[in-house]
């Protein structure tokens, strides 16, 4: 109960914060809707009354016109209210949706990748606080109507009213139950729906299209879909059965109630306690009462469901809050450090992914100095990319610390810190917008620098060959004139992007894996020049490209096992030497002939 | 409406209480049966509608999965898929049909009541209905226009949330490059466009409804006037007055809801037309064979011949491949090299039948590949793409792409690819899920692991032709040389075509083809090409320099 109250106050304050007007408009609307049926009833009553009193045609017509004008005014007003309410509701749900997106890009990277937050988000979506207010408005409406009906019933036996209330309570219980079932179902089916959505995507989305075709995987995917569908259908079938059961019980109660009502009122007519006119009025009022009771408690049940959703929504909000530590560090004050000659140090860093026991990095210590070129080499899965992720502060170390000019990077606002990072990720992302936007984003445009970057990354010819030049779209997603990139061209673009950023640290994770030999060679000759005055970190499986580094770290099983310049490591005859000769042997064999 | 009147009549004409009560009980019983049937029908109905929706989505998926690639790539086509998906919300359509039926029955009943009194009343109702339907139709035409405009924005929205929630690369990029504001601006523009559209439609709706209200008021004025006139002239009783009036009012209500539903139905028809379009495309392009179906393909002779093949992605775009003539002998190991953007990958796409050549043709075993049905054709080819994809299924399913993969075969492949270390990392062995869409303890693959998985998939398929587009780009030096050695062993009898920028791999190739700007500029063995001292030699020397220098 206490939890519910706190959920309730959370909801109300959330709605108040986001959408004050709605409180006002919903009150007005409910009040209005509450009096509407009475008004309608009274209006026609006046006309009938005038008729039975034998008034002249003119008088009656006057009443009719008044009645209709009022009626029209009322329905126009209610249209107006609906319009206002709809607009406000849209606006407020827009606020929530935007918040979801903000959360998505702010939450620590791990939680974005781990889908649990997405599940929580989906499950909590039924709890938009502002929609909840409309239930509240409905409750208000019912209460007003209830008062009106009680007035009409003043002359009936209290026993009768009690019977109505008691029998209604059965329906009420069942409507509670049915709400609960609906909530549970929607909670359960999130997983099923997500799977179905994913499968539908694999079948229809372009990114899977080639694999699906060449492997004739269509039927396999369809079978998977079918299986998931059947699983969900089983769940739904059960739910349908229960809903039907509840529906039938409720129907029986309602019918029994109306039968009792008719019998009772008819009896009263026989015993001359009421007139036929009163009989019809009372019948109407009782019918209204029954539906009102049902509506009232149904709304209560809905409010309860909303509160359950609110609980999820709060859980989501809290989870986002406590897991956005990295981006919220942007709000902390800048520490007083110098940003000249930047030096980045790993100090005894250990790392395991959250919720995992496997230690990915073990006791890593090294320093990357201003102006230094460092290479990072190791087998697949040795922790190189994880190390980069830590450097980018996509994750925080489990133990130890990373410092920038002596200050723990956790004390530096994230937005400031990322200014110093220029990185080409292994899985860099090309956005489906124009070239220009992919390189500059929302930074200031400097045409000379832009052209320079395009030139250096080797994209100039490609761009010159296109009709729309730098404004050509990447992929055909939003523009049929867009072009698809080969892997190598994509890498060039990613490189142009990082060059444009012109940051102090340059980190390249496999930047040339898809480049042709000449492009690769040119890139490296440029890089010598580009990395001048910067700290550069290279990850590459092509050891020819790390060879020119001032220093090379060799990573194995999460530890640094060798460290030194190329020749030192070759002479050492360790892992590095083994890796290098594995690649070199092909060139030696064939190269001898030249 | 009749039953209460019946009871009241019984009450007024002085029948015994028992008679009245039996009428009431009969009425109650009928009501109960009706409601019961209704509830069951509704419950089952919505279940089946829901089920049908999912089945329809499955059909959309199935037919899309069979469409030629170039069609899936096209923007208009993606919009079609999207709109066809809307049609899948069949629940709505079913609901409409249901309501239409009930409404029509109600209309007939009410009309029967009204016509007893006066044909003029009925005529007035019919007139109002016509006006309403015309207005509704106009509104629908507007909605249709807006829906198409809106669809584009919707695609934008879907893309953005895909980036934010499902694309790790983008998620990292946004954080590391501080693109939060840039990204959120895009989201805001999308949402603003959506809101503008929605507000506009709310306004239209309100205006429309107000107009309807005015028409209804006028109608009521006429009806009430006529009725009161009748009463005063003694034609009808006061009970009749109220009954007729409420009959007219409810008829008006029912009719306008029919008008509404007609407009929703029209909207659905629009979606369905897209669905139909999709299915039509499917029946056109799915078999992949232009002429009558395939006889089986000879196993021995699988020479691949490119005959004067040219290709461009669009009418006005430059040729990506320019009159290519190339024969690949059965069992040959062909390496394709060239600069980025030289057309290597496009050649592969043509061979995979993802695109049709703009001119010229491709033959396998002397048969134009266009005449071979896709099902047959893809048995011949296995491929590892540059942008290979892994599915969120189990490792075994990822490799076999079937429910029951041959475990022993997979184990063997893993051993051959020296993936046994990777195997040991899997908590549930081959049944471990990749990614977390289907299982919370799924694992993430590194780039290199993903690539090995893709290679394993191609090897499992065991087709006579093997295509590898940059198979070792993400692999470390040891894995790379292992893979090359495995190739020698595994693909002895297979035709192998591989693209690689690592020219060291040329040692295992029988022949090397060099592409430049859509043309084949050099062709021959490593030694011949080195002697020729052309593009290949230039590339090779550049790449090998750092390795050779150490001597």
mmCIF file with all atom_site columns, N, CA and C in Angstrom, chain B residues 147-178:
data_model
loop_
_atom_site.group_PDB
_atom_site.id
_atom_site.type_symbol
_atom_site.label_atom_id
_atom_site.label_alt_id
_atom_site.label_comp_id
_atom_site.label_asym_id
_atom_site.label_entity_id
_atom_site.label_seq_id
_atom_site.pdbx_PDB_ins_code
_atom_site.Cartn_x
_atom_site.Cartn_y
_atom_site.Cartn_z
_atom_site.occupancy
_atom_site.B_iso_or_equiv
_atom_site.pdbx_formal_charge
_atom_site.auth_seq_id
_atom_site.auth_comp_id
_atom_site.auth_asym_id
_atom_site.auth_atom_id
_atom_site.pdbx_PDB_model_num
ATOM 1  N N  . UNK B 1 147 ? -0.676 10.099 -44.974 1.00 0.00 ? 147 UNK B N  1
ATOM 2  C CA . UNK B 1 147 ? -0.047 8.857  -44.538 1.00 0.00 ? 147 UNK B CA 1
ATOM 3  C C  . UNK B 1 147 ? 1.223  8.585  -45.321 1.00 0.00 ? 147 UNK B C  1
ATOM 4  N N  . UNK B 1 148 ? 1.174  8.914  -46.596 1.00 0.00 ? 148 UNK B N  1
ATOM 5  C CA . UNK B 1 148 ? 2.352  8.676  -47.425 1.00 0.00 ? 148 UNK B CA 1
ATOM 6  C C  . UNK B 1 148 ? 3.483  9.610  -47.025 1.00 0.00 ? 148 UNK B C  1
ATOM 7  N N  . UNK B 1 149 ? 3.127  10.877 -46.774 1.00 0.00 ? 149 UNK B N  1
ATOM 8  C CA . UNK B 1 149 ? 4.153  11.825 -46.323 1.00 0.00 ? 149 UNK B CA 1
ATOM 9  C C  . UNK B 1 149 ? 4.732  11.365 -44.987 1.00 0.00 ? 149 UNK B C  1
ATOM 10 N N  . UNK B 1 150 ? 3.830  10.923 -44.144 1.00 0.00 ? 150 UNK B N  1
ATOM 11 C CA . UNK B 1 150 ? 4.223  10.547 -42.793 1.00 0.00 ? 150 UNK B CA 1
ATOM 12 C C  . UNK B 1 150 ? 5.134  9.329  -42.772 1.00 0.00 ? 150 UNK B C  1
ATOM 13 N N  . UNK B 1 151 ? 4.909  8.455  -43.723 1.00 0.00 ? 151 UNK B N  1
ATOM 14 C CA . UNK B 1 151 ? 5.655  7.202  -43.725 1.00 0.00 ? 151 UNK B CA 1
ATOM 15 C C  . UNK B 1 151 ? 7.156  7.440  -43.780 1.00 0.00 ? 151 UNK B C  1
ATOM 16 N N  . UNK B 1 152 ? 7.552  8.433  -44.543 1.00 0.00 ? 152 UNK B N  1
ATOM 17 C CA . UNK B 1 152 ? 8.966  8.723  -44.677 1.00 0.00 ? 152 UNK B CA 1
ATOM 18 C C  . UNK B 1 152 ? 9.564  9.136  -43.333 1.00 0.00 ? 152 UNK B C  1
ATOM 19 N N  . UNK B 1 153 ? 8.811  9.967  -42.651 1.00 0.00 ? 153 UNK B N  1
ATOM 20 C CA . UNK B 1 153 ? 9.260  10.410 -41.342 1.00 0.00 ? 153 UNK B CA 1
ATOM 21 C C  . UNK B 1 153 ? 9.350  9.235  -40.374 1.00 0.00 ? 153 UNK B C  1
ATOM 22 N N  . UNK B 1 154 ? 8.392  8.346  -40.499 1.00 0.00 ? 154 UNK B N  1
ATOM 23 C CA . UNK B 1 154 ? 8.357  7.164  -39.632 1.00 0.00 ? 154 UNK B CA 1
ATOM 24 C C  . UNK B 1 154 ? 9.614  6.320  -39.827 1.00 0.00 ? 154 UNK B C  1
ATOM 25 N N  . UNK B 1 155 ? 10.042 6.179  -41.080 1.00 0.00 ? 155 UNK B N  1
ATOM 26 C CA . UNK B 1 155 ? 11.260 5.416  -41.356 1.00 0.00 ? 155 UNK B CA 1
ATOM 27 C C  . UNK B 1 155 ? 12.462 6.068  -40.680 1.00 0.00 ? 155 UNK B C  1
ATOM 28 N N  . UNK B 1 156 ? 12.467 7.384  -40.728 1.00 0.00 ? 156 UNK B N  1
ATOM 29 C CA . UNK B 1 156 ? 13.534 8.140  -40.071 1.00 0.00 ? 156 UNK B CA 1
ATOM 30 C C  . UNK B 1 156 ? 13.561 7.808  -38.570 1.00 0.00 ? 156 UNK B C  1
ATOM 31 N N  . UNK B 1 157 ? 12.370 7.808  -37.980 1.00 0.00 ? 157 UNK B N  1
ATOM 32 C CA . UNK B 1 157 ? 12.265 7.515  -36.555 1.00 0.00 ? 157 UNK B CA 1
ATOM 33 C C  . UNK B 1 157 ? 12.752 6.117  -36.230 1.00 0.00 ? 157 UNK B C  1
ATOM 34 N N  . UNK B 1 158 ? 12.371 5.162  -37.075 1.00 0.00 ? 158 UNK B N  1
ATOM 35 C CA . UNK B 1 158 ? 12.794 3.786  -36.827 1.00 0.00 ? 158 UNK B CA 1
ATOM 36 C C  . UNK B 1 158 ? 14.314 3.661  -36.914 1.00 0.00 ? 158 UNK B C  1
ATOM 37 N N  . UNK B 1 159 ? 14.877 4.363  -37.874 1.00 0.00 ? 159 UNK B N  1
ATOM 38 C CA . UNK B 1 159 ? 16.328 4.308  -38.041 1.00 0.00 ? 159 UNK B CA 1
ATOM 39 C C  . UNK B 1 159 ? 17.018 4.851  -36.797 1.00 0.00 ? 159 UNK B C  1
ATOM 40 N N  . UNK B 1 160 ? 16.504 5.971  -36.292 1.00 0.00 ? 160 UNK B N  1
ATOM 41 C CA . UNK B 1 160 ? 17.147 6.582  -35.137 1.00 0.00 ? 160 UNK B CA 1
ATOM 42 C C  . UNK B 1 160 ? 17.087 5.665  -33.919 1.00 0.00 ? 160 UNK B C  1
ATOM 43 N N  . UNK B 1 161 ? 15.954 5.024  -33.708 1.00 0.00 ? 161 UNK B N  1
ATOM 44 C CA . UNK B 1 161 ? 15.906 4.187  -32.516 1.00 0.00 ? 161 UNK B CA 1
ATOM 45 C C  . UNK B 1 161 ? 16.714 2.907  -32.737 1.00 0.00 ? 161 UNK B C  1
ATOM 46 N N  . UNK B 1 162 ? 16.844 2.505  -33.985 1.00 0.00 ? 162 UNK B N  1
ATOM 47 C CA . UNK B 1 162 ? 17.720 1.367  -34.278 1.00 0.00 ? 162 UNK B CA 1
ATOM 48 C C  . UNK B 1 162 ? 19.165 1.733  -33.910 1.00 0.00 ? 162 UNK B C  1
ATOM 49 N N  . UNK B 1 163 ? 19.564 2.950  -34.249 1.00 0.00 ? 163 UNK B N  1
ATOM 50 C CA . UNK B 1 163 ? 20.918 3.387  -33.901 1.00 0.00 ? 163 UNK B CA 1
ATOM 51 C C  . UNK B 1 163 ? 21.108 3.424  -32.392 1.00 0.00 ? 163 UNK B C  1
ATOM 52 N N  . UNK B 1 164 ? 20.107 3.966  -31.713 1.00 0.00 ? 164 UNK B N  1
ATOM 53 C CA . UNK B 1 164 ? 20.276 4.176  -30.279 1.00 0.00 ? 164 UNK B CA 1
ATOM 54 C C  . UNK B 1 164 ? 20.209 2.874  -29.494 1.00 0.00 ? 164 UNK B C  1
ATOM 55 N N  . UNK B 1 165 ? 19.435 1.911  -29.983 1.00 0.00 ? 165 UNK B N  1
ATOM 56 C CA . UNK B 1 165 ? 19.218 0.713  -29.176 1.00 0.00 ? 165 UNK B CA 1
ATOM 57 C C  . UNK B 1 165 ? 19.890 -0.542 -29.722 1.00 0.00 ? 165 UNK B C  1
ATOM 58 N N  . UNK B 1 166 ? 20.086 -0.606 -31.038 1.00 0.00 ? 166 UNK B N  1
ATOM 59 C CA . UNK B 1 166 ? 20.492 -1.904 -31.586 1.00 0.00 ? 166 UNK B CA 1
ATOM 60 C C  . UNK B 1 166 ? 21.819 -1.884 -32.341 1.00 0.00 ? 166 UNK B C  1
ATOM 61 N N  . UNK B 1 167 ? 22.489 -0.732 -32.395 1.00 0.00 ? 167 UNK B N  1
ATOM 62 C CA . UNK B 1 167 ? 23.712 -0.678 -33.184 1.00 0.00 ? 167 UNK B CA 1
ATOM 63 C C  . UNK B 1 167 ? 24.896 -0.310 -32.303 1.00 0.00 ? 167 UNK B C  1
ATOM 64 N N  . UNK B 1 168 ? 25.619 -1.312 -31.810 1.00 0.00 ? 168 UNK B N  1
ATOM 65 C CA . UNK B 1 168 ? 26.715 -1.018 -30.882 1.00 0.00 ? 168 UNK B CA 1
ATOM 66 C C  . UNK B 1 168 ? 27.698 -0.001 -31.447 1.00 0.00 ? 168 UNK B C  1
ATOM 67 N N  . UNK B 1 169 ? 28.010 -0.116 -32.750 1.00 0.00 ? 169 UNK B N  1
ATOM 68 C CA . UNK B 1 169 ? 28.949 0.817  -33.354 1.00 0.00 ? 169 UNK B CA 1
ATOM 69 C C  . UNK B 1 169 ? 28.465 2.256  -33.201 1.00 0.00 ? 169 UNK B C  1
ATOM 70 N N  . UNK B 1 170 ? 27.192 2.475  -33.483 1.00 0.00 ? 170 UNK B N  1
ATOM 71 C CA . UNK B 1 170 ? 26.642 3.818  -33.387 1.00 0.00 ? 170 UNK B CA 1
ATOM 72 C C  . UNK B 1 170 ? 26.593 4.273  -31.930 1.00 0.00 ? 170 UNK B C  1
ATOM 73 N N  . UNK B 1 171 ? 26.254 3.342  -31.044 1.00 0.00 ? 171 UNK B N  1
ATOM 74 C CA . UNK B 1 171 ? 26.181 3.703  -29.629 1.00 0.00 ? 171 UNK B CA 1
ATOM 75 C C  . UNK B 1 171 ? 27.541 4.205  -29.139 1.00 0.00 ? 171 UNK B C  1
ATOM 76 N N  . UNK B 1 172 ? 28.592 3.512  -29.584 1.00 0.00 ? 172 UNK B N  1
ATOM 77 C CA . UNK B 1 172 ? 29.936 3.926  -29.172 1.00 0.00 ? 172 UNK B CA 1
ATOM 78 C C  . UNK B 1 172 ? 30.297 5.263  -29.808 1.00 0.00 ? 172 UNK B C  1
ATOM 79 N N  . UNK B 1 173 ? 30.037 5.339  -31.104 1.00 0.00 ? 173 UNK B N  1
ATOM 80 C CA . UNK B 1 173 ? 30.366 6.544  -31.856 1.00 0.00 ? 173 UNK B CA 1
ATOM 81 C C  . UNK B 1 173 ? 29.722 7.778  -31.210 1.00 0.00 ? 173 UNK B C  1
ATOM 82 N N  . UNK B 1 174 ? 28.463 7.641  -30.853 1.00 0.00 ? 174 UNK B N  1
ATOM 83 C CA . UNK B 1 174 ? 27.745 8.768  -30.273 1.00 0.00 ? 174 UNK B CA 1
ATOM 84 C C  . UNK B 1 174 ? 28.399 9.213  -28.965 1.00 0.00 ? 174 UNK B C  1
ATOM 85 N N  . UNK B 1 175 ? 28.805 8.252  -28.173 1.00 0.00 ? 175 UNK B N  1
ATOM 86 C CA . UNK B 1 175 ? 29.415 8.608  -26.893 1.00 0.00 ? 175 UNK B CA 1
ATOM 87 C C  . UNK B 1 175 ? 30.812 9.192  -27.066 1.00 0.00 ? 175 UNK B C  1
ATOM 88 N N  . UNK B 1 176 ? 31.628 8.458  -27.806 1.00 0.00 ? 176 UNK B N  1
ATOM 89 C CA . UNK B 1 176 ? 33.027 8.841  -27.882 1.00 0.00 ? 176 UNK B CA 1
ATOM 90 C C  . UNK B 1 176 ? 33.234 10.144 -28.659 1.00 0.00 ? 176 UNK B C  1
ATOM 91 N N  . UNK B 1 177 ? 32.416 10.351 -29.687 1.00 0.00 ? 177 UNK B N  1
ATOM 92 C CA . UNK B 1 177 ? 32.587 11.577 -30.456 1.00 0.00 ? 177 UNK B CA 1
ATOM 93 C C  . UNK B 1 177 ? 31.679 12.690 -29.982 1.00 0.00 ? 177 UNK B C  1
ATOM 94 N N  . UNK B 1 178 ? 31.046 12.467 -28.846 1.00 0.00 ? 178 UNK B N  1
ATOM 95 C CA . UNK B 1 178 ? 30.221 13.509 -28.261 1.00 0.00 ? 178 UNK B CA 1
ATOM 96 C C  . UNK B 1 178 ? 29.137 13.969 -29.241 1.00 0.00 ? 178 UNK B C  1
#
